[in-house]
Amino acid sequence: MEETIKKNERIERTALVTGAGRGIGRAIAVRLAKDGFDVVINYHSNQQEAEATEALCHEANPDIKTLLVQGDVSDEADVQRMVEESTAAFPAIDVLVNNAGITRDNLMLRMTPEDFDAVLRSNLRSCFLMTKFVGRLMLKKRYGRIVNISSVVGLHGNAGQANYAASKAGIVGLTKSTALEYASRGITANAVAPGFIETRMTEVLSEEIKKQMMSRIPAGHFGHPEDIANAVSFLASEQSSYINGQVLSVDGGMQ
Ligand code: NAP
């Protein structure tokens, strides 16, 4: 009897994951569902992918609820609407994972200002907007976990990725500033910096680049989206309450 009561006692908490239709975002959404969170699944252009993520979340944990929200996370009106849709369905947003991101790689001399702006917009402005509008709810509730997906490229730079590296380094500054502004209200903000993870973002890279990358990874293999989801799961939990403004590299020891 006691066992049954414990099993049914799920603390209702909600996590919103951006860019959760595939890759790392999908793995994070599924992991947080497994952890017992209701999950808001943001997607941009592909509803089918998002529905597949939703199905995987329910498979991982039949007790949780999900909500699909379509929108461009770099657009202020879309962000406001998505937050409204989320709060109409759930009492709060306890965990925000800013995962959505794009690349537009090129050497600096060939990189267009348009490609520079597009990457900064999708990767960095999006984190600012989501943090601003979801952060308001967290401030009222005096609880929150914000996890931003940066990159090792934001810590070390990468030839051919000046725009991407700048956006991911910017996320580190944004994360640390958020941590300072929100710490007194029970909210933490941390970043995860993935190394080379096998997703659609990296499958387009040439074999030569992959070989170069592999030579820098002492673990001897590329990472999987679940490796990132494991780290996010901890930072999204109550156990991480005294960890704030940090950047956790998940990169197989990449040098
Ligand atoms: P991915 O497979 O390309 O997935 C990225 C997701 O973000 C897609 O679902 C995409 O949806 C969504 N997205 C992009 N712009 C968006 C916007 N403006 N609004 C809403 N959604 C948007 O990439 P991934 O490898 O899983 O990467 C996930 C995150 O990890 C990114 O921030 C990436 O920079 C970071 N990361 C990845 C690696 C790696 O090795 N894979 C390493 C370091 C960091 P649409 O296609 O519909 O726009």
mmCIF file of C-alpha atoms and ligand atoms in Angstrom:
data_model
loop_
_atom_site.group_PDB
_atom_site.id
_atom_site.type_symbol
_atom_site.label_atom_id
_atom_site.label_comp_id
_atom_site.label_asym_id
_atom_site.label_seq_id
_atom_site.Cartn_x
_atom_site.Cartn_y
_atom_site.Cartn_z
ATOM 1 C CA MET A 1 0.000 0.000 0.000
ATOM 2 C CA GLU A 2 2.764 2.398 1.041
ATOM 3 C CA GLU A 3 4.639 1.429 -2.139
ATOM 4 C CA THR A 4 1.604 2.339 -4.264
ATOM 5 C CA ILE A 5 1.246 5.731 -2.635
ATOM 6 C CA LYS A 6 4.938 6.503 -3.178
ATOM 7 C CA LYS A 7 4.734 5.424 -6.833
ATOM 8 C CA ASN A 8 1.794 7.728 -7.493
ATOM 9 C CA GLU A 9 3.339 10.690 -5.692
ATOM 10 C CA ARG A 10 4.851 12.488 -8.671
ATOM 11 C CA ILE A 11 5.863 16.066 -7.953
ATOM 12 C CA GLU A 12 4.394 17.928 -10.906
ATOM 13 C CA ARG A 13 7.160 19.915 -12.500
ATOM 14 C CA THR A 14 7.444 21.173 -16.054
ATOM 15 C CA ALA A 15 10.444 21.468 -18.331
ATOM 16 C CA LEU A 16 10.551 23.407 -21.610
ATOM 17 C CA VAL A 17 13.138 22.266 -24.159
ATOM 18 C CA THR A 18 13.816 24.337 -27.280
ATOM 19 C CA GLY A 19 14.685 22.692 -30.597
ATOM 20 C CA ALA A 20 13.471 19.378 -29.212
ATOM 21 C CA GLY A 21 12.387 17.777 -32.493
ATOM 22 C CA ARG A 22 15.616 15.892 -33.015
ATOM 23 C CA GLY A 23 19.221 15.367 -31.940
ATOM 24 C CA ILE A 24 20.350 16.602 -28.539
ATOM 25 C CA GLY A 25 17.065 18.429 -27.828
ATOM 26 C CA ARG A 26 15.083 15.233 -28.367
ATOM 27 C CA ALA A 27 17.369 13.234 -26.061
ATOM 28 C CA ILE A 28 17.031 15.926 -23.370
ATOM 29 C CA ALA A 29 13.216 15.977 -23.647
ATOM 30 C CA VAL A 30 13.031 12.184 -23.363
ATOM 31 C CA ARG A 31 15.436 12.110 -20.418
ATOM 32 C CA LEU A 32 13.512 14.800 -18.530
ATOM 33 C CA ALA A 33 10.269 12.888 -19.194
ATOM 34 C CA LYS A 34 11.950 9.810 -17.728
ATOM 35 C CA ASP A 35 12.938 11.942 -14.722
ATOM 36 C CA GLY A 36 9.246 12.740 -14.179
ATOM 37 C CA PHE A 37 8.891 16.188 -15.738
ATOM 38 C CA ASP A 38 5.953 17.220 -17.878
ATOM 39 C CA VAL A 39 7.639 18.393 -21.054
ATOM 40 C CA VAL A 40 6.978 21.339 -23.369
ATOM 41 C CA ILE A 41 8.526 20.403 -26.711
ATOM 42 C CA ASN A 42 9.451 23.401 -28.865
ATOM 43 C CA TYR A 43 9.984 22.872 -32.572
ATOM 44 C CA HIS A 44 10.499 25.256 -35.448
ATOM 45 C CA SER A 45 9.839 23.747 -38.878
ATOM 46 C CA ASN A 46 9.190 20.022 -38.534
ATOM 47 C CA GLN A 47 6.042 18.989 -36.674
ATOM 48 C CA GLN A 48 6.508 15.286 -37.487
ATOM 49 C CA GLU A 49 9.890 15.198 -35.753
ATOM 50 C CA ALA A 50 8.381 16.910 -32.710
ATOM 51 C CA GLU A 51 5.524 14.403 -32.611
ATOM 52 C CA ALA A 52 8.087 11.592 -32.673
ATOM 53 C CA THR A 53 9.847 13.197 -29.691
ATOM 54 C CA GLU A 54 6.490 13.443 -27.929
ATOM 55 C CA ALA A 55 5.821 9.725 -28.506
ATOM 56 C CA LEU A 56 9.272 8.837 -27.132
ATOM 57 C CA CYS A 57 8.612 10.945 -24.010
ATOM 58 C CA HIS A 58 5.384 9.043 -23.304
ATOM 59 C CA GLU A 59 7.139 5.741 -23.984
ATOM 60 C CA ALA A 60 9.839 6.731 -21.455
ATOM 61 C CA ASN A 61 7.237 7.719 -18.851
ATOM 62 C CA PRO A 62 3.511 7.111 -19.399
ATOM 63 C CA ASP A 63 2.655 9.252 -16.312
ATOM 64 C CA ILE A 64 3.831 12.593 -17.707
ATOM 65 C CA LYS A 65 2.078 15.155 -19.905
ATOM 66 C CA THR A 66 3.517 16.856 -22.971
ATOM 67 C CA LEU A 67 2.765 19.938 -25.054
ATOM 68 C CA LEU A 68 4.067 20.784 -28.516
ATOM 69 C CA VAL A 69 4.770 24.475 -29.140
ATOM 70 C CA GLN A 70 5.762 25.656 -32.603
ATOM 71 C CA GLY A 71 7.819 28.792 -32.907
ATOM 72 C CA ASP A 72 11.073 30.518 -33.751
ATOM 73 C CA VAL A 73 12.938 31.008 -30.472
ATOM 74 C CA SER A 74 14.777 34.026 -31.870
ATOM 75 C CA ASP A 75 11.487 35.876 -32.478
ATOM 76 C CA GLU A 76 10.137 37.879 -29.535
ATOM 77 C CA ALA A 77 6.447 37.517 -30.429
ATOM 78 C CA ASP A 78 6.836 33.740 -30.940
ATOM 79 C CA VAL A 79 8.621 33.384 -27.595
ATOM 80 C CA GLN A 80 5.905 35.327 -25.760
ATOM 81 C CA ARG A 81 3.172 33.253 -27.423
ATOM 82 C CA MET A 82 4.929 29.961 -26.628
ATOM 83 C CA VAL A 83 5.337 30.925 -22.986
ATOM 84 C CA GLU A 84 1.619 31.817 -22.853
ATOM 85 C CA GLU A 85 0.684 28.472 -24.427
ATOM 86 C CA SER A 86 2.863 26.682 -21.890
ATOM 87 C CA THR A 87 1.388 28.454 -18.879
ATOM 88 C CA ALA A 88 -2.143 27.808 -20.154
ATOM 89 C CA ALA A 89 -1.350 24.081 -20.032
ATOM 90 C CA PHE A 90 0.916 23.870 -16.964
ATOM 91 C CA PRO A 91 1.066 25.766 -13.649
ATOM 92 C CA ALA A 92 4.730 26.781 -14.068
ATOM 93 C CA ILE A 93 7.900 26.282 -16.066
ATOM 94 C CA ASP A 94 10.431 24.925 -13.594
ATOM 95 C CA VAL A 95 13.173 23.995 -16.036
ATOM 96 C CA LEU A 96 14.216 25.809 -19.201
ATOM 97 C CA VAL A 97 16.676 24.153 -21.568
ATOM 98 C CA ASN A 98 17.900 26.480 -24.318
ATOM 99 C CA ASN A 99 19.063 23.936 -26.863
ATOM 100 C CA ALA A 100 17.989 25.238 -30.304
ATOM 101 C CA GLY A 101 20.911 26.181 -32.499
ATOM 102 C CA ILE A 102 22.206 26.380 -36.056
ATOM 103 C CA THR A 103 25.527 26.571 -37.903
ATOM 104 C CA ARG A 104 26.484 28.576 -41.025
ATOM 105 C CA ASP A 105 30.161 27.661 -41.285
ATOM 106 C CA ASN A 106 32.727 29.491 -43.407
ATOM 107 C CA LEU A 107 36.169 30.974 -43.091
ATOM 108 C CA MET A 108 36.076 34.556 -41.811
ATOM 109 C CA LEU A 109 37.020 36.114 -45.173
ATOM 110 C CA ARG A 110 34.146 34.327 -46.901
ATOM 111 C CA MET A 111 31.590 34.623 -44.096
ATOM 112 C CA THR A 112 28.766 37.005 -44.969
ATOM 113 C CA PRO A 113 27.414 39.438 -42.379
ATOM 114 C CA GLU A 114 24.017 37.776 -42.986
ATOM 115 C CA ASP A 115 25.380 34.384 -41.920
ATOM 116 C CA PHE A 116 27.050 35.970 -38.909
ATOM 117 C CA ASP A 117 23.794 37.630 -37.830
ATOM 118 C CA ALA A 118 21.657 34.524 -38.500
ATOM 119 C CA VAL A 119 23.764 32.368 -36.177
ATOM 120 C CA LEU A 120 23.943 34.997 -33.415
ATOM 121 C CA ARG A 121 20.190 35.410 -33.672
ATOM 122 C CA SER A 122 19.256 31.733 -33.557
ATOM 123 C CA ASN A 123 21.812 30.715 -30.951
ATOM 124 C CA LEU A 124 22.229 33.696 -28.610
ATOM 125 C CA ARG A 125 19.309 36.124 -28.962
ATOM 126 C CA SER A 126 17.039 33.063 -28.537
ATOM 127 C CA CYS A 127 18.612 32.271 -25.139
ATOM 128 C CA PHE A 128 18.194 35.880 -24.041
ATOM 129 C CA LEU A 129 14.515 35.995 -25.072
ATOM 130 C CA MET A 130 13.619 32.636 -23.547
ATOM 131 C CA THR A 131 15.457 33.469 -20.323
ATOM 132 C CA LYS A 132 13.741 36.860 -20.106
ATOM 133 C CA PHE A 133 10.182 35.580 -20.574
ATOM 134 C CA VAL A 134 10.468 32.227 -18.766
ATOM 135 C CA GLY A 135 12.677 33.821 -16.097
ATOM 136 C CA ARG A 136 9.802 36.133 -15.121
ATOM 137 C CA LEU A 137 7.698 33.100 -14.162
ATOM 138 C CA MET A 138 10.584 31.517 -12.285
ATOM 139 C CA LEU A 139 11.218 34.742 -10.358
ATOM 140 C CA LYS A 140 7.591 34.758 -9.211
ATOM 141 C CA LYS A 141 7.781 31.115 -8.175
ATOM 142 C CA ARG A 142 11.210 31.607 -6.599
ATOM 143 C CA TYR A 143 12.416 28.408 -8.230
ATOM 144 C CA GLY A 144 14.007 27.530 -11.523
ATOM 145 C CA ARG A 145 16.711 25.681 -13.396
ATOM 146 C CA ILE A 146 18.045 27.189 -16.614
ATOM 147 C CA VAL A 147 20.409 25.073 -18.690
ATOM 148 C CA ASN A 148 21.923 26.617 -21.807
ATOM 149 C CA ILE A 149 23.577 24.466 -24.455
ATOM 150 C CA SER A 150 26.864 26.123 -25.388
ATOM 151 C CA SER A 151 29.744 24.262 -27.097
ATOM 152 C CA VAL A 152 33.440 23.523 -26.621
ATOM 153 C CA VAL A 153 33.831 25.737 -29.699
ATOM 154 C CA GLY A 154 32.623 28.661 -27.580
ATOM 155 C CA LEU A 155 35.425 27.979 -25.093
ATOM 156 C CA HIS A 156 38.289 27.378 -27.529
ATOM 157 C CA GLY A 157 37.219 28.869 -30.889
ATOM 158 C CA ASN A 158 37.254 26.985 -34.186
ATOM 159 C CA ALA A 159 38.531 27.935 -37.635
ATOM 160 C CA GLY A 160 35.554 28.253 -39.978
ATOM 161 C CA GLN A 161 33.072 28.837 -37.165
ATOM 162 C CA ALA A 162 33.651 32.435 -36.017
ATOM 163 C CA ASN A 163 29.901 33.127 -35.934
ATOM 164 C CA TYR A 164 29.067 29.891 -34.113
ATOM 165 C CA ALA A 165 31.969 30.240 -31.648
ATOM 166 C CA ALA A 166 30.956 33.841 -30.877
ATOM 167 C CA SER A 167 27.357 32.785 -30.251
ATOM 168 C CA LYS A 168 28.394 29.922 -27.969
ATOM 169 C CA ALA A 169 30.917 32.101 -26.068
ATOM 170 C CA GLY A 170 28.103 34.648 -25.719
ATOM 171 C CA ILE A 171 25.959 31.961 -24.114
ATOM 172 C CA VAL A 172 28.624 31.517 -21.439
ATOM 173 C CA GLY A 173 28.485 35.251 -20.584
ATOM 174 C CA LEU A 174 24.693 35.227 -20.653
ATOM 175 C CA THR A 175 24.591 32.177 -18.369
ATOM 176 C CA LYS A 176 26.976 33.690 -15.828
ATOM 177 C CA SER A 177 25.053 36.988 -15.809
ATOM 178 C CA THR A 178 21.724 35.171 -15.394
ATOM 179 C CA ALA A 179 23.187 33.243 -12.475
ATOM 180 C CA LEU A 180 24.223 36.488 -10.769
ATOM 181 C CA GLU A 181 20.867 38.206 -11.349
ATOM 182 C CA TYR A 182 18.631 35.285 -10.305
ATOM 183 C CA ALA A 183 20.595 33.389 -7.625
ATOM 184 C CA SER A 184 18.835 35.018 -4.675
ATOM 185 C CA ARG A 185 15.446 33.749 -5.947
ATOM 186 C CA GLY A 186 16.227 30.034 -5.981
ATOM 187 C CA ILE A 187 17.076 29.988 -9.683
ATOM 188 C CA THR A 188 20.261 28.545 -11.119
ATOM 189 C CA ALA A 189 21.663 29.036 -14.615
ATOM 190 C CA ASN A 190 24.363 26.757 -15.946
ATOM 191 C CA ALA A 191 25.712 25.838 -19.358
ATOM 192 C CA VAL A 192 26.650 22.516 -20.881
ATOM 193 C CA ALA A 193 29.389 22.585 -23.515
ATOM 194 C CA PRO A 194 29.139 19.507 -25.728
ATOM 195 C CA GLY A 195 32.128 18.295 -27.722
ATOM 196 C CA PHE A 196 31.529 16.351 -30.930
ATOM 197 C CA ILE A 197 28.102 14.691 -30.684
ATOM 198 C CA GLU A 198 26.655 12.511 -33.450
ATOM 199 C CA THR A 199 23.585 14.369 -34.747
ATOM 200 C CA ARG A 200 22.385 15.873 -38.020
ATOM 201 C CA MET A 201 24.448 18.985 -37.218
ATOM 202 C CA THR A 202 27.703 16.999 -37.331
ATOM 203 C CA GLU A 203 26.843 14.322 -39.916
ATOM 204 C CA VAL A 204 27.271 16.902 -42.714
ATOM 205 C CA LEU A 205 30.963 17.445 -41.814
ATOM 206 C CA SER A 206 33.625 15.955 -44.102
ATOM 207 C CA GLU A 207 35.429 12.735 -43.196
ATOM 208 C CA GLU A 208 38.654 14.768 -42.949
ATOM 209 C CA ILE A 209 37.204 17.100 -40.301
ATOM 210 C CA LYS A 210 35.734 14.127 -38.407
ATOM 211 C CA LYS A 211 39.159 12.444 -38.441
ATOM 212 C CA GLN A 212 40.808 15.634 -37.151
ATOM 213 C CA MET A 213 38.203 15.880 -34.377
ATOM 214 C CA MET A 214 38.627 12.242 -33.393
ATOM 215 C CA SER A 215 42.389 12.742 -32.974
ATOM 216 C CA ARG A 216 41.602 15.279 -30.215
ATOM 217 C CA ILE A 217 39.254 13.003 -28.235
ATOM 218 C CA PRO A 218 41.057 10.796 -25.695
ATOM 219 C CA ALA A 219 37.858 8.782 -25.147
ATOM 220 C CA GLY A 220 38.344 7.513 -28.713
ATOM 221 C CA HIS A 221 34.746 7.926 -29.827
ATOM 222 C CA PHE A 222 32.219 10.653 -30.593
ATOM 223 C CA GLY A 223 29.528 11.450 -28.044
ATOM 224 C CA HIS A 224 25.830 10.622 -28.230
ATOM 225 C CA PRO A 225 22.910 12.980 -27.529
ATOM 226 C CA GLU A 226 22.182 10.948 -24.373
ATOM 227 C CA ASP A 227 25.598 11.956 -22.959
ATOM 228 C CA ILE A 228 24.426 15.575 -23.014
ATOM 229 C CA ALA A 229 20.976 14.646 -21.698
ATOM 230 C CA ASN A 230 22.595 12.955 -18.667
ATOM 231 C CA ALA A 231 24.397 16.184 -17.726
ATOM 232 C CA VAL A 232 21.275 18.297 -18.297
ATOM 233 C CA SER A 233 19.235 15.901 -16.160
ATOM 234 C CA PHE A 234 21.497 16.595 -13.172
ATOM 235 C CA LEU A 235 21.607 20.375 -13.696
ATOM 236 C CA ALA A 236 17.807 20.383 -14.031
ATOM 237 C CA SER A 237 17.340 18.526 -10.764
ATOM 238 C CA GLU A 238 17.045 19.807 -7.201
ATOM 239 C CA GLN A 239 20.359 18.097 -6.386
ATOM 240 C CA SER A 240 22.257 20.762 -8.353
ATOM 241 C CA SER A 241 20.970 23.666 -6.224
ATOM 242 C CA TYR A 242 24.451 24.861 -5.153
ATOM 243 C CA ILE A 243 25.904 24.783 -8.672
ATOM 244 C CA ASN A 244 25.407 28.108 -10.415
ATOM 245 C CA GLY A 245 26.991 30.003 -13.317
ATOM 246 C CA GLN A 246 29.096 26.995 -14.332
ATOM 247 C CA VAL A 247 30.027 25.535 -17.684
ATOM 248 C CA LEU A 248 30.178 21.750 -17.794
ATOM 249 C CA SER A 249 32.105 20.327 -20.751
ATOM 250 C CA VAL A 250 30.823 16.972 -21.979
ATOM 251 C CA ASP A 251 33.407 16.145 -24.615
ATOM 252 C CA GLY A 252 35.218 12.876 -23.863
ATOM 253 C CA GLY A 253 38.194 14.897 -22.589
ATOM 254 C CA MET A 254 38.703 16.746 -25.912
ATOM 255 C CA GLN A 255 42.076 18.545 -26.126
HETATM 256 P P1 NAP B 1 20.363 19.608 -34.802
HETATM 257 O O1 NAP B 1 20.203 18.131 -34.954
HETATM 258 O O2 NAP B 1 20.651 20.420 -36.013
HETATM 259 O O3 NAP B 1 19.067 20.179 -34.059
HETATM 260 C C1 NAP B 1 18.906 21.549 -33.799
HETATM 261 C C2 NAP B 1 17.444 21.800 -33.494
HETATM 262 O O4 NAP B 1 17.287 23.199 -33.198
HETATM 263 C C3 NAP B 1 16.534 21.481 -34.666
HETATM 264 O O5 NAP B 1 15.432 20.755 -34.229
HETATM 265 C C4 NAP B 1 16.121 22.868 -35.169
HETATM 266 O O6 NAP B 1 14.840 22.890 -35.752
HETATM 267 C C5 NAP B 1 16.128 23.659 -33.876
HETATM 268 N N1 NAP B 1 16.205 25.096 -34.119
HETATM 269 C C6 NAP B 1 17.180 25.785 -34.771
HETATM 270 N N2 NAP B 1 16.878 27.089 -34.811
HETATM 271 C C7 NAP B 1 15.692 27.235 -34.179
HETATM 272 C C8 NAP B 1 14.869 28.346 -33.896
HETATM 273 N N3 NAP B 1 15.190 29.585 -34.273
HETATM 274 N N4 NAP B 1 13.715 28.131 -33.203
HETATM 275 C C9 NAP B 1 13.365 26.894 -32.779
HETATM 276 N N5 NAP B 1 14.114 25.793 -33.041
HETATM 277 C C10 NAP B 1 15.253 25.965 -33.736
HETATM 278 O O7 NAP B 1 21.543 19.951 -33.785
HETATM 279 P P2 NAP B 1 22.085 19.230 -32.458
HETATM 280 O O8 NAP B 1 23.390 18.645 -32.800
HETATM 281 O O9 NAP B 1 21.050 18.393 -31.828
HETATM 282 O O10 NAP B 1 22.377 20.531 -31.577
HETATM 283 C C11 NAP B 1 21.598 20.941 -30.461
HETATM 284 C C12 NAP B 1 22.334 22.026 -29.721
HETATM 285 O O11 NAP B 1 23.600 21.522 -29.270
HETATM 286 C C13 NAP B 1 22.667 23.256 -30.587
HETATM 287 O O12 NAP B 1 22.570 24.428 -29.818
HETATM 288 C C14 NAP B 1 24.120 23.021 -30.975
HETATM 289 O O13 NAP B 1 24.789 24.202 -31.279
HETATM 290 C C15 NAP B 1 24.638 22.367 -29.706
HETATM 291 N N6 NAP B 1 25.871 21.593 -29.903
HETATM 292 C C16 NAP B 1 25.893 20.504 -30.720
HETATM 293 C C17 NAP B 1 27.081 19.799 -30.881
HETATM 294 C C18 NAP B 1 27.182 18.569 -31.739
HETATM 295 O O14 NAP B 1 28.297 18.046 -31.880
HETATM 296 N N7 NAP B 1 26.099 18.068 -32.323
HETATM 297 C C19 NAP B 1 28.235 20.232 -30.224
HETATM 298 C C20 NAP B 1 28.176 21.351 -29.409
HETATM 299 C C21 NAP B 1 26.984 22.029 -29.248
HETATM 300 P P3 NAP B 1 14.630 23.400 -37.267
HETATM 301 O O15 NAP B 1 15.589 22.630 -38.127
HETATM 302 O O16 NAP B 1 13.204 23.096 -37.518
HETATM 303 O O17 NAP B 1 14.932 24.873 -37.242
#
